[in-house]
PDB file of C-alpha atoms and ligand atoms in Angstrom:
ATOM      1  CA  MET A  14      -3.828  10.988 -17.185  1.00 63.00           C
ATOM      2  CA  PRO A  15      -6.201   9.985 -14.658  1.00 63.00           C
ATOM      3  CA  PRO A  16      -5.146  10.612 -10.927  1.00 63.00           C
ATOM      4  CA  ARG A  17      -3.674   7.681  -9.639  1.00 62.00           C
ATOM      5  CA  PRO A  18      -5.832   6.541  -6.749  1.00 66.00           C
ATOM      6  CA  LEU A  19      -4.510   6.986  -3.156  1.00 81.00           C
ATOM      7  CA  THR A  20      -2.092   4.067  -2.202  1.00 92.00           C
ATOM      8  CA  GLN A  21      -2.075   2.669   1.443  1.00 96.00           C
ATOM      9  CA  LEU A  22       0.879   0.555   3.747  1.00 97.00           C
ATOM     10  CA  THR A  23      -0.517  -2.090   5.783  1.00 98.00           C
ATOM     11  CA  LEU A  24       1.260  -4.270   8.069  1.00 98.00           C
ATOM     12  CA  ALA A  25       0.847  -7.947   7.707  1.00 98.00           C
ATOM     13  CA  LEU A  26       1.968 -10.235   9.681  1.00 98.00           C
ATOM     14  CA  LEU A  27       2.326 -14.787   8.492  1.00 98.00           C
ATOM     15  CA  LYS A  28       2.127 -16.166  11.513  1.00 98.00           C
ATOM     16  CA  PRO A  29       4.530 -19.274  13.439  1.00 98.00           C
ATOM     17  CA  ASP A  30       1.797 -22.222  12.139  1.00 97.00           C
ATOM     18  CA  LEU A  31       1.528 -20.820   8.835  1.00 98.00           C
ATOM     19  CA  THR A  32       5.087 -20.468   8.178  1.00 98.00           C
ATOM     20  CA  ALA A  33       5.897 -23.881   8.774  1.00 98.00           C
ATOM     21  CA  ASN A  34       4.109 -24.805   5.965  1.00 97.00           C
ATOM     22  CA  SER A  35       5.369 -23.801   2.203  1.00 97.00           C
ATOM     23  CA  THR A  36       2.755 -25.151   0.441  1.00 98.00           C
ATOM     24  CA  LYS A  37       0.476 -22.892   2.760  1.00 98.00           C
ATOM     25  CA  VAL A  38       2.668 -20.005   2.279  1.00 98.00           C
ATOM     26  CA  ASN A  39       2.941 -20.587  -0.854  1.00 98.00           C
ATOM     27  CA  LYS A  40      -0.512 -20.589  -1.654  1.00 98.00           C
ATOM     28  CA  VAL A  41      -0.939 -17.442   0.626  1.00 98.00           C
ATOM     29  CA  PHE A  42       1.843 -15.139  -1.414  1.00 98.00           C
ATOM     30  CA  SER A  43      -0.484 -16.172  -4.764  1.00 98.00           C
ATOM     31  CA  HIS A  44      -3.371 -14.550  -3.123  1.00 98.00           C
ATOM     32  CA  ILE A  45      -1.126 -11.819  -1.918  1.00 98.00           C
ATOM     33  CA  GLN A  46      -1.337 -11.304  -5.707  1.00 98.00           C
ATOM     34  CA  GLN A  47      -4.278 -11.909  -6.879  1.00 98.00           C
ATOM     35  CA  ASN A  48      -5.322  -9.530  -4.962  1.00 98.00           C
ATOM     36  CA  ASP A  49      -3.223  -6.835  -6.270  1.00 98.00           C
ATOM     37  CA  PHE A  50      -0.910  -6.533  -3.102  1.00 98.00           C
ATOM     38  CA  ASN A  51       2.452  -4.667  -4.019  1.00 97.00           C
ATOM     39  CA  ILE A  52       5.017  -5.960  -1.113  1.00 98.00           C
ATOM     40  CA  VAL A  53       7.225  -3.647  -0.470  1.00 97.00           C
ATOM     41  CA  ALA A  54       9.300  -5.031   2.623  1.00 98.00           C
ATOM     42  CA  HIS A  55       9.703  -9.017   3.540  1.00 98.00           C
ATOM     43  CA  LYS A  56      11.145 -10.429   6.405  1.00 98.00           C
ATOM     44  CA  THR A  57      11.429 -13.568   8.382  1.00 98.00           C
ATOM     45  CA  LEU A  58      11.848 -13.025  11.545  1.00 98.00           C
ATOM     46  CA  LEU A  59      12.086 -15.521  15.330  1.00 98.00           C
ATOM     47  CA  TRP A  60      10.945 -13.919  18.532  1.00 98.00           C
ATOM     48  CA  SER A  61      11.410 -13.964  21.908  1.00 98.00           C
ATOM     49  CA  LYS A  62       8.891 -13.643  24.551  1.00 97.00           C
ATOM     50  CA  SER A  63       9.629 -10.104  25.149  1.00 97.00           C
ATOM     51  CA  ASP A  64       9.190  -9.728  22.215  1.00 97.00           C
ATOM     52  CA  ALA A  65       5.777 -10.791  21.479  1.00 98.00           C
ATOM     53  CA  GLU A  66       5.078  -9.868  25.119  1.00 98.00           C
ATOM     54  CA  ALA A  67       6.071  -5.599  23.938  1.00 97.00           C
ATOM     55  CA  PHE A  68       3.869  -6.240  20.838  1.00 97.00           C
ATOM     56  CA  TYR A  69       0.613  -8.026  22.217  1.00 97.00           C
ATOM     57  CA  GLY A  70       0.456  -5.519  25.145  1.00 97.00           C
ATOM     58  CA  GLU A  71      -2.690  -4.272  24.919  1.00 96.00           C
ATOM     59  CA  HIS A  72      -3.648  -8.007  25.740  1.00 97.00           C
ATOM     60  CA  ARG A  73      -2.079  -8.853  28.657  1.00 97.00           C
ATOM     61  CA  GLY A  74      -4.031 -10.019  31.650  1.00 97.00           C
ATOM     62  CA  LYS A  75      -6.751 -11.548  28.685  1.00 98.00           C
ATOM     63  CA  PHE A  76      -6.884 -15.075  29.620  1.00 97.00           C
ATOM     64  CA  PHE A  77      -5.707 -15.819  26.082  1.00 97.00           C
ATOM     65  CA  PHE A  78      -2.488 -13.635  26.819  1.00 98.00           C
ATOM     66  CA  GLU A  79      -0.113 -16.727  27.354  1.00 98.00           C
ATOM     67  CA  ARG A  80      -1.204 -18.598  25.039  1.00 98.00           C
ATOM     68  CA  LEU A  81      -0.585 -15.983  22.569  1.00 98.00           C
ATOM     69  CA  CYS A  82       2.816 -15.076  23.615  1.00 98.00           C
ATOM     70  CA  GLY A  83       3.822 -18.815  23.388  1.00 98.00           C
ATOM     71  CA  TYR A  84       2.219 -19.122  19.536  1.00 98.00           C
ATOM     72  CA  MET A  85       4.051 -16.166  18.403  1.00 98.00           C
ATOM     73  CA  THR A  86       7.648 -17.369  19.376  1.00 98.00           C
ATOM     74  CA  SER A  87       6.824 -20.671  18.515  1.00 98.00           C
ATOM     75  CA  GLY A  88       8.255 -20.714  15.620  1.00 98.00           C
ATOM     76  CA  HIS A  89       9.659 -18.003  12.457  1.00 98.00           C
ATOM     77  CA  PHE A  90       7.095 -15.919  11.430  1.00 98.00           C
ATOM     78  CA  HIS A  91       6.760 -13.697   8.331  1.00 98.00           C
ATOM     79  CA  ALA A  92       6.067  -9.888   8.343  1.00 98.00           C
ATOM     80  CA  LEU A  93       5.415  -7.709   5.414  1.00 98.00           C
ATOM     81  CA  ILE A  94       4.412  -3.813   4.248  1.00 98.00           C
ATOM     82  CA  LEU A  95       1.681  -4.256   1.618  1.00 98.00           C
ATOM     83  CA  GLU A  96       0.540  -1.606  -0.648  1.00 98.00           C
ATOM     84  CA  LYS A  97      -2.089  -1.045  -2.880  1.00 97.00           C
ATOM     85  CA  PRO A  98      -5.401   1.240  -2.224  1.00 97.00           C
ATOM     86  CA  ASP A  99      -7.526   1.049   0.639  1.00 97.00           C
ATOM     87  CA  ALA A 100      -4.472  -1.677   2.394  1.00 98.00           C
ATOM     88  CA  ILE A 101      -5.832  -1.768   5.618  1.00 98.00           C
ATOM     89  CA  LEU A 102      -9.040  -2.913   4.974  1.00 98.00           C
ATOM     90  CA  GLY A 103      -8.497  -4.426   1.824  1.00 98.00           C
ATOM     91  CA  TRP A 104      -6.040  -6.715   4.056  1.00 98.00           C
ATOM     92  CA  ARG A 105      -8.115  -7.392   6.687  1.00 98.00           C
ATOM     93  CA  ALA A 106     -11.130  -8.482   4.355  1.00 98.00           C
ATOM     94  CA  LEU A 107      -8.823 -11.131   3.032  1.00 98.00           C
ATOM     95  CA  ILE A 108      -8.045 -12.823   6.048  1.00 98.00           C
ATOM     96  CA  GLY A 109     -10.834 -12.396   7.410  1.00 98.00           C
ATOM     97  CA  PRO A 110     -12.449 -13.078  11.591  1.00 97.00           C
ATOM     98  CA  THR A 111     -10.381 -13.536  13.906  1.00 97.00           C
ATOM     99  CA  HIS A 112     -11.618 -17.083  14.693  1.00 97.00           C
ATOM    100  CA  PRO A 113     -11.062 -19.330  12.305  1.00 98.00           C
ATOM    101  CA  PRO A 114     -13.836 -21.449  13.272  1.00 97.00           C
ATOM    102  CA  ARG A 115     -15.995 -18.675  12.948  1.00 97.00           C
ATOM    103  CA  ALA A 116     -14.580 -17.510   9.456  1.00 98.00           C
ATOM    104  CA  ARG A 117     -15.001 -21.088   8.408  1.00 98.00           C
ATOM    105  CA  ILE A 118     -19.509 -20.281   8.897  1.00 97.00           C
ATOM    106  CA  ASN A 119     -19.841 -16.097   8.218  1.00 97.00           C
ATOM    107  CA  ALA A 120     -16.885 -16.013   5.621  1.00 98.00           C
ATOM    108  CA  PRO A 121     -15.490 -19.227   3.751  1.00 98.00           C
ATOM    109  CA  GLU A 122     -13.631 -17.418   0.896  1.00 98.00           C
ATOM    110  CA  THR A 123     -10.923 -15.827   3.606  1.00 98.00           C
ATOM    111  CA  LEU A 124      -7.832 -16.604   4.430  1.00 98.00           C
ATOM    112  CA  ARG A 125      -8.404 -17.705   8.171  1.00 98.00           C
ATOM    113  CA  SER A 126     -10.890 -19.629   7.108  1.00 98.00           C
ATOM    114  CA  LEU A 127      -8.692 -21.448   4.682  1.00 98.00           C
ATOM    115  CA  TYR A 128      -5.252 -21.227   6.779  1.00 98.00           C
ATOM    116  CA  GLY A 129      -6.542 -20.753  10.517  1.00 98.00           C
ATOM    117  CA  MET A 130      -6.526 -23.393  12.932  1.00 96.00           C
ATOM    118  CA  THR A 131      -7.853 -22.168  16.407  1.00 97.00           C
ATOM    119  CA  ASP A 132      -9.173 -18.996  17.726  1.00 96.00           C
ATOM    120  CA  THR A 133      -5.504 -18.027  19.350  1.00 97.00           C
ATOM    121  CA  ARG A 134      -3.756 -20.130  15.351  1.00 97.00           C
ATOM    122  CA  ASN A 135      -5.359 -18.416  13.542  1.00 98.00           C
ATOM    123  CA  SER A 136      -2.133 -17.541  11.465  1.00 98.00           C
ATOM    124  CA  PHE A 137      -2.560 -13.866  10.155  1.00 98.00           C
ATOM    125  CA  HIS A 138      -2.127 -10.250  11.574  1.00 98.00           C
ATOM    126  CA  GLY A 139      -3.361  -7.082   9.678  1.00 98.00           C
ATOM    127  CA  SER A 140      -3.109  -3.483  11.083  1.00 98.00           C
ATOM    128  CA  ASP A 141      -6.834  -2.098  12.407  1.00 98.00           C
ATOM    129  CA  ALA A 142      -5.958   1.512  11.143  1.00 97.00           C
ATOM    130  CA  VAL A 143      -3.632   4.343   9.823  1.00 97.00           C
ATOM    131  CA  ASP A 144      -1.904   4.596  13.227  1.00 97.00           C
ATOM    132  CA  THR A 145      -2.025   1.945  13.853  1.00 97.00           C
ATOM    133  CA  ALA A 146      -0.238   0.357  10.680  1.00 98.00           C
ATOM    134  CA  THR A 147       2.216   2.982  11.583  1.00 97.00           C
ATOM    135  CA  LYS A 148       3.316   1.783  14.619  1.00 97.00           C
ATOM    136  CA  GLU A 149       3.486  -1.397  13.778  1.00 98.00           C
ATOM    137  CA  ILE A 150       5.783  -0.914   9.858  1.00 98.00           C
ATOM    138  CA  GLY A 151       7.532   0.719  13.121  1.00 97.00           C
ATOM    139  CA  PHE A 152       7.959  -2.057  15.433  1.00 97.00           C
ATOM    140  CA  PHE A 153       9.011  -4.655  12.822  1.00 98.00           C
ATOM    141  CA  PHE A 154      10.370  -2.027  10.061  1.00 98.00           C
ATOM    142  CA  PRO A 155      12.688   0.692  12.270  1.00 97.00           C
ATOM    143  CA  GLU A 156      14.681   1.066   9.653  1.00 97.00           C
ATOM    144  CA  PHE A 157      11.514   2.014   6.737  1.00 97.00           C
ATOM    145  CA  ASP A 158      11.058   5.942   6.203  1.00 95.00           C
ATOM    146  CA  ILE A 159       7.283   5.492   5.800  1.00 93.00           C
ATOM    147  CA  GLU A 160       7.459   9.393   5.113  1.00 92.00           C
ATOM    148  CA  LYS A 161      10.418   9.315   2.280  1.00 94.00           C
ATOM    149  CA  TRP A 162       8.154   6.412   0.651  1.00 93.00           C
ATOM    150  CA  GLU A 163       5.069   8.485   0.458  1.00 89.00           C
ATOM    151  CA  LYS A 164       7.102  11.074  -0.685  1.00 89.00           C
ATOM    152  CA  ASP A 165       9.148   9.556  -2.951  1.00 90.00           C
ATOM    153  CA  ARG A 166       5.777   7.690  -4.595  1.00 85.00           C
ATOM    154  CA  LYS A 167       3.989  10.722  -4.929  1.00 81.00           C
ATOM    155  CA  GLU A 168       6.760  12.154  -6.596  1.00 84.00           C
ATOM    156  CA  GLN A 169       6.692   8.767  -9.323  1.00 78.00           C
TER     157      GLN A 169
HETATM  158  N1  LIG B 216     -10.812 -15.160  22.300  1.00 92.43           N
HETATM  159  C1  LIG B 216      -9.628 -15.463  22.490  1.00 92.43           C
HETATM  160  N2  LIG B 216      -8.742 -16.292  22.341  1.00 92.43           N
HETATM  161  C2  LIG B 216      -8.318 -16.609  22.098  1.00 92.43           C
HETATM  162  N3  LIG B 216      -7.220 -15.948  21.306  1.00 92.43           N
HETATM  163  C3  LIG B 216      -7.316 -14.788  21.054  1.00 92.43           C
HETATM  164  C4  LIG B 216      -8.587 -14.049  21.098  1.00 92.43           C
HETATM  165  N4  LIG B 216      -8.814 -13.094  21.079  1.00 92.43           N
HETATM  166  C5  LIG B 216      -7.461 -12.601  20.462  1.00 92.43           C
HETATM  167  N5  LIG B 216      -6.503 -13.769  19.938  1.00 92.43           N
HETATM  168  C6  LIG B 216      -5.421 -13.833  19.450  1.00 92.43           C
HETATM  169  O1  LIG B 216      -4.946 -12.456  19.949  1.00 92.43           O
HETATM  170  C7  LIG B 216      -4.508 -11.672  18.532  1.00 92.43           C
HETATM  171  C8  LIG B 216      -5.178 -10.405  19.029  1.00 92.43           C
HETATM  172  O2  LIG B 216      -6.443 -10.368  18.723  1.00 92.43           O
HETATM  173  P1  LIG B 216      -7.004  -8.638  18.485  1.00 92.43           P
HETATM  174  O3  LIG B 216      -8.393  -8.706  18.844  1.00 92.43           O
HETATM  175  O4  LIG B 216      -5.769  -7.558  17.799  1.00 92.43           O
HETATM  176  O5  LIG B 216      -7.478  -9.339  17.034  1.00 92.43           O
HETATM  177  P2  LIG B 216      -7.350  -9.664  15.575  1.00 92.43           P
HETATM  178  O6  LIG B 216      -7.361  -7.963  15.533  1.00 92.43           O
HETATM  179  O7  LIG B 216      -8.665  -9.961  14.856  1.00 92.43           O
HETATM  180  O8  LIG B 216      -6.215 -10.111  14.880  1.00 92.43           O
HETATM  181  P3  LIG B 216      -4.782  -9.655  14.922  1.00 92.43           P
HETATM  182  O9  LIG B 216      -4.595  -8.260  15.811  1.00 92.43           O
HETATM  183  O10 LIG B 216      -3.756 -10.270  14.849  1.00 92.43           O
HETATM  184  O11 LIG B 216      -4.989  -8.862  13.670  1.00 92.43           O
HETATM  185  C9  LIG B 216      -5.941 -12.467  17.520  1.00 92.43           C
HETATM  186  O12 LIG B 216      -5.398 -12.594  16.308  1.00 92.43           O
HETATM  187  C10 LIG B 216      -5.489 -14.181  18.098  1.00 92.43           C
HETATM  188  O13 LIG B 216      -4.137 -14.900  17.697  1.00 92.43           O
END
């Protein structure tokens, strides 16, 4: 049997503006399936202001920080652990550029182009590297044991 390609985990968010629209959410889950991502874990959350400030702490002091935290506490949202080979790059490629208006010009097939609203209300998040994926998975899914999952996966 040929060796199975190395798989990878990433953390994806479907932010509150998208989550408020069940038709859009269903379409996004179809995109996730069509692009061969395996959903390893999934939860729906409602953040307090301090949750948002903790997750987006690196942006504290930027002009959009308060707006970002207000947006992320405005309603429920989905957090997902996605898996496939090159999941981190693959998910970021699927969601597209941070700013939806630019995505609509430069990357019209991406999810932020299709569903994003504004620079802040951009509907999606994706981890940008292996270490941030590990940290963000731990933030949203503290009960998920990545090392055990990877060990079990290798043994399958
Ligand atoms: N210039 C901006 N104006 C308004 N909001 C912004 C701006 N830049 C970033 N944001 C908001 O802050 C979030 C985090 O910014 P970051 O630079 O980490 O973008 P990203 O890595 O593309 O997005 P994410 O981390 O959510 O995947 C963005 O997703 C967006 O909601």
